[in-house]
XYZ file of C-alpha atoms in Angstrom:
501
model
C 94.916 111.572 56.756
C 91.867 113.007 55.085
C 88.584 111.268 55.753
C 86.298 110.237 52.903
C 82.643 110.550 53.781
C 81.233 108.515 50.940
C 83.548 105.656 51.884
C 82.432 105.751 55.494
C 78.867 105.235 54.330
C 79.919 102.512 51.934
C 81.788 100.528 54.567
C 78.640 99.513 56.387
C 77.113 98.274 53.149
C 80.298 96.432 52.272
C 80.418 94.489 55.485
C 76.650 93.906 55.479
C 76.622 92.460 51.992
C 79.856 90.578 52.428
C 81.218 91.944 49.132
C 83.118 94.933 47.866
C 81.510 97.271 45.374
C 83.212 99.765 43.062
C 83.282 103.278 44.464
C 80.893 105.851 43.072
C 83.642 108.477 43.073
C 87.303 108.443 42.125
C 89.700 107.968 45.022
C 92.715 110.251 44.995
C 96.145 109.050 46.050
C 96.513 111.574 48.872
C 93.062 110.694 50.179
C 94.042 107.050 50.496
C 97.678 107.269 51.626
C 99.414 109.421 54.224
C 102.830 110.405 52.894
C 104.140 111.280 56.367
C 103.230 108.041 58.125
C 103.684 104.311 57.719
C 100.694 103.022 55.794
C 99.183 99.560 55.869
C 98.160 97.822 52.655
C 96.363 94.483 52.853
C 95.689 92.385 49.768
C 93.325 89.457 49.550
C 93.305 87.226 46.468
C 90.297 85.103 45.566
C 92.752 82.799 43.864
C 94.441 80.787 46.600
C 97.532 80.142 44.499
C 98.128 83.813 43.739
C 101.816 83.270 43.018
C 101.005 81.153 39.995
C 98.754 83.926 38.706
C 100.882 86.942 39.647
C 104.369 85.930 40.693
C 105.361 84.273 37.425
C 103.418 86.458 34.998
C 102.518 90.074 34.306
C 98.793 89.320 34.038
C 96.261 91.295 36.056
C 94.552 89.220 38.720
C 91.407 90.231 40.608
C 91.865 90.980 44.297
C 90.506 93.065 47.147
C 92.620 95.668 48.885
C 92.369 97.442 52.235
C 94.286 100.660 52.916
C 94.865 101.780 56.501
C 91.836 99.803 57.686
C 89.322 102.288 56.259
C 89.429 102.156 52.469
C 88.232 98.995 50.759
C 88.233 98.614 46.978
C 88.231 95.888 44.331
C 91.419 95.969 42.289
C 93.462 94.071 39.760
C 97.085 93.310 40.575
C 99.999 92.228 38.398
C 103.722 91.851 38.731
C 105.603 94.895 37.428
C 109.154 95.847 36.639
C 112.109 94.255 34.906
C 115.354 94.013 36.866
C 113.528 94.803 40.110
C 112.024 91.323 39.946
C 115.485 89.965 40.682
C 116.514 91.694 43.884
C 119.987 91.569 45.350
C 119.174 89.155 48.174
C 117.158 86.748 46.048
C 114.222 86.916 48.460
C 110.534 86.448 47.763
C 109.674 90.112 47.306
C 108.394 91.314 43.950
C 107.031 94.692 42.808
C 103.351 95.067 41.949
C 101.098 97.369 39.998
C 97.578 97.909 41.303
C 94.697 98.999 39.059
C 91.670 100.189 41.002
C 88.359 101.836 40.075
C 88.240 105.165 38.253
C 92.014 105.567 37.714
C 92.882 104.805 41.333
C 96.115 103.125 40.278
C 99.451 102.871 42.051
C 102.657 100.878 42.217
C 104.103 98.896 45.097
C 107.881 99.136 44.753
C 110.101 96.590 46.474
C 113.127 98.886 46.990
C 115.320 96.966 44.553
C 119.064 97.441 45.171
C 118.287 99.955 47.884
C 119.192 99.180 51.475
C 117.922 102.591 52.490
C 114.545 100.856 52.029
C 113.150 103.403 49.600
C 114.771 106.606 50.863
C 116.431 107.202 47.489
C 113.146 107.161 45.632
C 111.441 109.189 48.348
C 114.096 111.933 48.036
C 114.085 111.912 44.234
C 110.324 112.242 43.793
C 110.117 114.880 46.500
C 112.789 117.003 44.799
C 111.097 116.694 41.416
C 107.737 117.718 42.852
C 109.242 120.745 44.566
C 111.554 121.952 41.810
C 110.153 120.770 38.479
C 106.533 120.965 39.583
C 105.632 117.405 38.666
C 106.293 113.990 40.133
C 104.426 111.146 41.772
C 103.541 111.248 45.451
C 105.041 108.397 47.463
C 104.134 106.754 50.762
C 105.963 104.013 52.735
C 103.815 101.037 53.683
C 103.701 97.610 55.243
C 102.298 95.131 52.737
C 100.233 92.130 53.863
C 99.065 89.462 51.442
C 96.300 87.191 52.723
C 97.115 88.353 56.282
C 100.811 87.445 55.969
C 103.384 90.250 56.251
C 105.077 90.561 52.881
C 107.546 93.381 53.485
C 108.106 97.132 53.572
C 107.198 98.763 50.272
C 107.034 102.229 48.787
C 103.646 103.121 47.310
C 104.057 105.219 44.157
C 101.278 107.303 42.619
C 100.625 106.070 39.094
C 101.093 108.290 36.066
C 97.763 108.175 34.237
C 94.987 110.369 32.861
C 93.901 111.482 36.323
C 97.492 112.327 37.263
C 97.971 114.538 34.221
C 94.577 116.124 34.653
C 95.449 117.337 38.133
C 99.069 118.299 37.428
C 99.056 119.939 33.978
C 95.379 120.132 33.007
C 95.577 117.118 30.707
C 97.789 116.083 27.801
C 97.175 115.588 24.083
C 100.277 113.470 23.553
C 101.900 111.112 26.037
C 104.973 109.102 25.072
C 106.789 106.698 27.390
C 110.514 106.167 26.944
C 110.985 102.428 26.721
C 114.049 100.562 27.996
C 115.964 98.580 25.361
C 115.241 94.874 25.229
C 117.918 92.307 25.908
C 118.620 91.738 22.214
C 119.163 95.380 21.260
C 120.510 96.639 24.573
C 122.410 99.853 24.121
C 121.177 100.390 20.550
C 117.496 101.229 20.871
C 117.214 103.342 23.980
C 114.931 106.379 23.945
C 117.647 108.940 23.287
C 115.598 111.501 21.292
C 118.225 111.519 18.530
C 117.305 111.797 14.857
C 117.640 108.556 12.880
C 115.715 109.520 9.777
C 112.085 109.868 8.740
C 111.027 106.213 8.931
C 108.818 105.441 11.918
C 110.342 101.982 12.230
C 113.516 103.611 13.580
C 111.575 104.840 16.614
C 108.906 102.206 17.266
C 111.048 100.092 19.616
C 112.267 103.135 21.517
C 108.989 104.771 22.533
C 105.584 103.578 23.679
C 102.697 105.801 22.646
C 100.188 106.086 25.490
C 98.206 108.940 23.941
C 98.677 110.523 20.521
C 100.680 109.326 17.518
C 104.347 108.489 17.155
C 104.758 110.709 14.099
C 104.257 113.835 16.228
C 107.137 112.829 18.490
C 109.319 112.089 15.458
C 108.547 115.567 14.129
C 109.612 116.996 17.489
C 112.833 114.945 17.445
C 113.534 116.356 13.988
C 113.238 119.912 15.342
C 115.327 119.155 18.441
C 118.223 117.831 16.383
C 117.989 119.646 13.058
C 116.414 123.004 13.895
C 117.288 123.709 17.547
C 116.700 127.451 17.215
C 112.972 126.793 16.781
C 112.667 124.204 19.554
C 111.497 126.700 22.190
C 108.260 127.159 20.232
C 107.359 123.534 20.883
C 109.139 122.621 24.139
C 108.823 124.120 27.608
C 112.542 124.890 27.801
C 112.233 126.224 31.326
C 110.686 123.006 32.662
C 113.094 120.776 30.755
C 116.101 122.668 32.156
C 114.776 122.223 35.683
C 114.093 118.536 35.080
C 117.563 117.807 33.715
C 119.230 119.761 36.529
C 117.414 117.667 39.148
C 117.987 114.335 37.397
C 121.681 115.056 36.970
C 122.157 116.209 40.545
C 120.446 113.003 41.693
C 122.827 110.983 39.479
C 119.877 109.233 37.843
C 121.944 107.295 35.310
C 119.027 104.844 34.984
C 116.971 107.763 33.625
C 117.149 110.177 30.708
C 120.816 111.075 31.260
C 122.006 107.454 31.061
C 124.398 106.274 28.375
C 123.194 102.698 28.017
C 119.660 103.191 29.298
C 118.342 106.621 28.320
C 114.822 105.849 29.485
C 112.520 105.976 32.536
C 110.834 109.248 31.634
C 107.742 110.396 29.782
C 107.537 113.264 27.342
C 104.079 114.784 27.076
C 102.359 117.555 25.138
C 100.156 119.719 27.329
C 96.623 120.634 26.324
C 96.955 124.089 27.847
C 99.625 125.499 25.542
C 100.633 122.708 23.179
C 104.183 122.531 24.539
C 106.092 119.358 25.410
C 107.599 118.690 28.824
C 109.309 115.866 30.745
C 107.816 113.730 33.522
C 109.855 111.441 35.830
C 109.122 107.849 36.771
C 111.009 104.907 38.272
C 113.499 106.893 40.379
C 114.573 104.093 42.714
C 118.158 103.929 41.442
C 119.158 107.551 42.058
C 121.929 108.713 44.418
C 124.282 105.793 43.900
C 121.730 103.015 43.526
C 122.781 102.359 39.938
C 126.067 102.362 38.066
C 126.189 101.943 34.322
C 128.387 99.189 32.840
C 131.081 101.656 31.747
C 131.400 102.782 35.368
C 131.204 99.380 37.060
C 134.747 98.262 36.209
C 136.254 101.307 37.837
C 137.964 100.591 41.138
C 136.087 103.349 42.933
C 132.627 103.439 41.411
C 131.275 105.785 44.056
C 133.745 108.524 43.171
C 133.112 108.123 39.440
C 129.336 108.354 39.813
C 129.378 111.241 42.284
C 131.652 113.254 39.975
C 129.364 113.200 36.952
C 129.541 116.582 35.251
C 126.366 118.697 35.118
C 126.488 118.292 31.330
C 126.716 114.492 31.525
C 124.114 112.989 29.217
C 124.393 115.447 26.323
C 126.167 112.789 24.287
C 123.433 110.286 25.137
C 120.239 112.237 24.477
C 119.198 114.797 21.871
C 117.127 116.888 24.276
C 119.996 117.135 26.764
C 122.289 118.206 23.931
C 119.757 120.853 22.906
C 119.694 122.289 26.431
C 123.407 122.200 27.195
C 124.406 123.601 23.785
C 121.695 126.241 23.326
C 120.591 127.130 26.859
C 123.698 126.638 29.017
C 123.081 129.768 31.085
C 119.477 128.922 31.890
C 120.286 125.270 32.591
C 123.248 125.986 34.821
C 121.448 128.754 36.669
C 118.779 126.211 37.599
C 121.455 123.692 38.476
C 122.988 126.251 40.804
C 119.579 126.762 42.421
C 119.228 123.011 42.975
C 122.632 122.837 44.663
C 121.859 125.864 46.817
C 118.421 124.643 47.888
C 119.072 120.922 48.323
C 122.273 120.786 50.321
C 123.691 117.560 51.691
C 122.174 118.343 55.071
C 118.715 118.855 53.565
C 118.815 115.540 51.712
C 120.157 113.675 54.726
C 117.407 115.174 56.876
C 114.862 113.883 54.356
C 116.424 110.430 54.542
C 116.222 110.480 58.330
C 112.597 111.622 58.227
C 111.769 108.731 55.941
C 113.690 106.241 58.079
C 111.885 107.435 61.204
C 108.606 106.596 59.504
C 109.848 103.096 58.717
C 110.854 102.635 62.338
C 107.157 102.644 63.183
C 106.999 99.134 61.743
C 106.985 96.257 64.214
C 107.673 93.762 61.461
C 111.014 92.465 60.197
C 111.280 92.743 56.439
C 113.031 89.455 55.728
C 111.616 89.287 52.217
C 114.480 91.412 50.884
C 116.811 92.141 53.763
C 118.424 89.522 55.947
C 118.631 90.358 59.651
C 122.138 91.802 59.411
C 121.416 94.217 56.568
C 118.041 95.143 57.993
C 119.532 96.119 61.355
C 122.380 98.044 59.703
C 119.923 100.096 57.714
C 118.387 101.192 61.014
C 121.385 101.482 63.317
C 124.139 102.662 60.990
C 122.286 105.677 59.674
C 121.794 104.503 56.068
C 125.500 103.799 55.548
C 124.965 100.180 54.501
C 126.947 99.048 51.477
C 125.918 96.167 49.212
C 128.491 95.566 46.520
C 128.346 98.529 44.124
C 125.389 100.109 45.953
C 127.004 102.504 48.390
C 125.463 103.932 51.531
C 123.012 106.734 50.833
C 124.377 109.288 53.299
C 128.061 109.119 52.250
C 126.948 109.219 48.614
C 124.960 112.409 49.273
C 127.980 113.982 50.984
C 130.325 113.127 48.117
C 127.919 114.341 45.441
C 127.246 117.635 47.190
C 130.952 118.268 47.833
C 131.723 117.692 44.173
C 129.062 119.974 42.692
C 129.926 122.634 45.270
C 133.524 122.525 44.055
C 132.326 123.494 40.558
C 131.178 126.913 41.853
C 128.351 127.105 39.334
C 126.952 130.499 40.393
C 130.187 132.272 39.493
C 130.860 130.294 36.308
C 127.402 130.305 34.803
C 125.789 133.690 35.184
C 122.684 135.193 33.661
C 122.477 136.643 30.166
C 122.263 139.963 31.967
C 125.452 140.257 33.993
C 124.665 143.415 35.918
C 122.419 146.459 36.347
C 123.548 149.817 37.734
C 121.546 152.979 38.433
C 123.301 156.359 38.083
C 121.330 159.621 38.358
C 118.092 157.973 37.218
C 119.810 156.302 34.280
C 119.933 152.510 34.226
C 123.006 150.859 32.703
C 122.577 147.206 31.764
C 125.588 144.980 31.100
C 124.726 141.985 28.936
C 126.625 138.881 27.929
C 128.589 139.134 24.674
C 126.494 136.571 22.798
C 123.320 138.689 23.060
C 124.834 142.084 22.367
C 122.453 142.525 19.425
C 119.300 141.540 21.325
C 116.839 144.087 22.688
C 117.102 144.765 26.417
C 113.970 146.045 28.129
C 113.508 147.946 31.389
C 110.187 147.332 33.103
C 109.284 149.728 35.892
C 106.392 150.471 38.229
C 105.118 154.044 38.297
C 103.533 155.926 41.219
C 100.101 154.508 40.326
C 101.373 150.938 40.548
C 101.227 150.405 36.789
C 103.955 148.474 34.962
C 105.496 150.259 32.013
C 108.396 149.488 29.693
C 111.428 151.331 28.356
C 113.627 150.115 25.529
C 117.323 150.601 26.215
C 119.764 152.056 23.719
C 123.357 151.124 22.970
C 126.231 152.989 24.565
C 129.786 153.379 23.330
C 130.604 150.103 25.032
C 128.956 147.417 22.886
C 127.688 145.139 25.660
C 126.193 147.947 27.791
C 122.725 149.438 27.245
C 121.103 152.398 28.977
C 117.680 153.968 29.603
C 116.526 156.894 31.739
C 113.775 156.210 34.247
C 110.955 158.732 34.665
C 110.812 160.618 37.940
C 107.856 158.622 39.277
C 109.484 155.208 38.815
C 109.142 153.230 42.051
C 110.927 149.999 41.127
C 112.397 148.417 38.026
C 114.149 145.415 36.562
C 115.829 144.613 33.282
C 115.211 141.638 31.039
C 116.062 140.238 27.656
C 114.351 137.597 25.539
C 116.686 134.991 24.167
C 115.341 132.056 22.153
C 111.949 132.298 23.777
C 113.236 132.530 27.350
C 112.986 135.649 29.508
C 116.140 136.430 31.499
C 115.606 139.060 34.174
C 117.778 140.935 36.637
C 116.406 142.235 39.952
C 116.557 145.780 41.216
C 118.827 145.161 44.186
C 121.579 142.884 45.375
C 123.819 140.335 43.756
C 122.666 138.176 40.872
C 119.514 136.358 41.962
C 119.263 133.085 40.079
C 115.586 132.928 40.991
C 114.990 135.822 38.639
C 115.381 133.555 35.609
C 111.834 132.883 34.471
C 110.183 131.292 31.444
C 108.593 133.390 28.759
């Protein structure tokens, strides 16, 4: 863990004065928590009856918090979450949100419906960070409240101004997809569909954190009614990656869900004015959640693990935009996800996480009774609780299914092939872009990049261009709806060559 010099100096003053003062600098999540070890979080409430103040309300209550024995800060704590307040074992273990000084905010998740004790959320956030480029950091921890062990928790980095500043350089608009309330369940989820110009149609669906709702409504109008222009306003590349990951993870409690299309944020970046997606609340991925239409099925696990890559297009306007207008880009990224995050990779991650939890000497009886707790350790994450199947068998079934789809061969690039004959490059393109310009970019002997425009041949979907004698390397690309599709110089189709314009 990184040391914090200003805190070391402050500690002596803290103990000497017998009080905790606000830090003079902002504390970063990764400076406070070690994501590869079991952390220790101790909370002390001034209010003796903290349950009356926190347990039964969502009000922020003043407290003091100690992290790994060396970071001490004043904070405010409140109960968070909806369904996660009612865990499957009915134990005294609730989720918390912690607001500290200078945007040092985080969540303490109670691993609701997850007998892998947080491994699902750990895997999901890690994959999003690696593949989509954005996602909260997470760290497992033992939680103590007034010196009493309160359970094993997962600490989640909060999504706030500081988070966006470090990840995307800040945002001008930040909209949170709200879950439907109990009265309008299934009718007001944040599905990004067009319901008309009136703002009242959207007010219950989205929570504006920064910006104005009208700007999101204008974007929804474009997504649904003018999809050909959407790439000018949306980072299509990032959205395709996001949806590929969320679908592969079977996050039916997220944007792809039919009943609950929520648990995501859509933000407009300051850097280029384009909108992108941001994940949050990923604890029900990989079999942790089954929607009502799937619950009645006799074999829920098989139904959930066989969700099609396009599942969700009927539930969300942005997913429909991607799957209908950018199927090649989306499925090429999906193929990359399947290739990179095999069943063995995900199971190794789960084992790594479980090995960290094994460092705990405490028994988490706040959520897990002794039997389930021991099974989670000894049976290799295969524990089953009702409709929540074991994590490892769920990973195996999901991976086997998406592998059977053979995405790389079914969903190829807009450029299907490049062949060099006697210094002439022949580019074979997909039929639906036969009228688009295909460009050859090559490097000359001086290391400079130069471009050649191809011309049509007698075969309509093949273009050609002659390279100069000093060409050292080349590749072909085509722009299609604002996205650059490229083909490498050598080898079979390399899905990694698909890049955003």
